[in-house]
């Protein structure tokens, strides 16, 4: 009798997990379908803004992945976004290399520099690693300005080469950014379901068990920093295309803080809806508050507090509504 009850409970658990996956996949599919038709409903300015929102969502995903799988906080991911953006900008404006070649190169550079950064800091944790990434964020604008012969200095670079020749650039900046976001989210889903992804997660949650299975935590941290750096570089490459300009003002210390805030607002979620919430908060809220003058920091703080409280109490609200519907 007991075995039967246990078996039924296990089946119910599997059904619940499958139901949850199906619901998540359906929600993502509906959301992508709505976003595909969005340019036909909105004006050109909103299409441009949403393209930037998709690009920032990729950056939010890069930070969230590092937190979820590495257990560390980065406030210097603008280094990787700048690396990706200037890879595309320099190759496009200086050498006329197609975006089809420069975007994979930006990804490769992001992964490489992520590993190079993670190796000497592999034994740093918590606030020490966060301060180290802070140094990266502070150094980025100065490095860009000092290499002005290549980066264009304060004036920046203008990315005008179309990704697909013959198609309107306004639509390309929207749809290419959306395509990049969907592809990155699907790749992260594949990572989460793979044995390598589970090993990385095990190294974070149970280091002793990971050692027993042959997964060293140091290598896991270096790997996840490389992956996160690569995704950050893809964020920069997408920003270069969707924003059409690359300049030091887009990769300041405050931009790094905004990416971290977007990650917190999305509750470090790795799904498309969650990262879109973080990207929208980073992109849309400052624009909506732009007419508030000196009250912008106050309203931004209130909006941030409201989002965090809403996300914290939302599960309890759903449970209360579910109980109420069962009673009625």
PDB file of N, CA and C in Angstrom, residues 8 13 46 56-57 87 122 164 184 292 294 308:
ATOM      1  N   UNK A   8       2.447   6.579  -6.890  1.00  0.00           N
ATOM      2  CA  UNK A   8       1.502   7.583  -7.370  1.00  0.00           C
ATOM      3  C   UNK A   8       2.041   8.983  -7.132  1.00  0.00           C
ATOM      4  N   UNK A  13       4.362  13.884  -9.380  1.00  0.00           N
ATOM      5  CA  UNK A  13       5.456  14.860  -9.445  1.00  0.00           C
ATOM      6  C   UNK A  13       5.956  15.037 -10.863  1.00  0.00           C
ATOM      7  N   UNK A  46       9.266  53.387 -30.759  1.00  0.00           N
ATOM      8  CA  UNK A  46       9.072  52.253 -29.851  1.00  0.00           C
ATOM      9  C   UNK A  46       9.781  51.008 -30.378  1.00  0.00           C
ATOM     10  N   UNK A  56      19.573  44.692 -23.953  1.00  0.00           N
ATOM     11  CA  UNK A  56      19.847  44.759 -22.515  1.00  0.00           C
ATOM     12  C   UNK A  56      19.390  43.499 -21.797  1.00  0.00           C
ATOM     13  N   UNK A  57      18.334  42.851 -22.311  1.00  0.00           N
ATOM     14  CA  UNK A  57      17.868  41.600 -21.698  1.00  0.00           C
ATOM     15  C   UNK A  57      18.941  40.525 -21.795  1.00  0.00           C
ATOM     16  N   UNK A  87      34.010  45.279 -30.819  1.00  0.00           N
ATOM     17  CA  UNK A  87      34.435  44.284 -31.819  1.00  0.00           C
ATOM     18  C   UNK A  87      33.628  44.462 -33.100  1.00  0.00           C
ATOM     19  N   UNK A 122      40.215  33.179  -9.366  1.00  0.00           N
ATOM     20  CA  UNK A 122      39.412  31.968  -9.137  1.00  0.00           C
ATOM     21  C   UNK A 122      39.197  31.668  -7.659  1.00  0.00           C
ATOM     22  N   UNK A 164      21.211  41.966 -42.906  1.00  0.00           N
ATOM     23  CA  UNK A 164      20.672  41.312 -44.104  1.00  0.00           C
ATOM     24  C   UNK A 164      20.464  42.406 -45.143  1.00  0.00           C
ATOM     25  N   UNK A 184      19.876  33.036 -27.519  1.00  0.00           N
ATOM     26  CA  UNK A 184      20.650  32.941 -26.273  1.00  0.00           C
ATOM     27  C   UNK A 184      19.832  32.251 -25.188  1.00  0.00           C
ATOM     28  N   UNK A 292      10.922  63.722 -15.230  1.00  0.00           N
ATOM     29  CA  UNK A 292      10.705  63.969 -13.799  1.00  0.00           C
ATOM     30  C   UNK A 292      11.777  64.840 -13.171  1.00  0.00           C
ATOM     31  N   UNK A 294      14.694  66.349 -11.173  1.00  0.00           N
ATOM     32  CA  UNK A 294      15.480  65.932 -10.009  1.00  0.00           C
ATOM     33  C   UNK A 294      14.851  64.783  -9.245  1.00  0.00           C
ATOM     34  N   UNK A 308      10.500  44.645  -6.600  1.00  0.00           N
ATOM     35  CA  UNK A 308      11.026  43.599  -5.714  1.00  0.00           C
ATOM     36  C   UNK A 308       9.931  43.092  -4.773  1.00  0.00           C
TER      37      UNK A 308
END
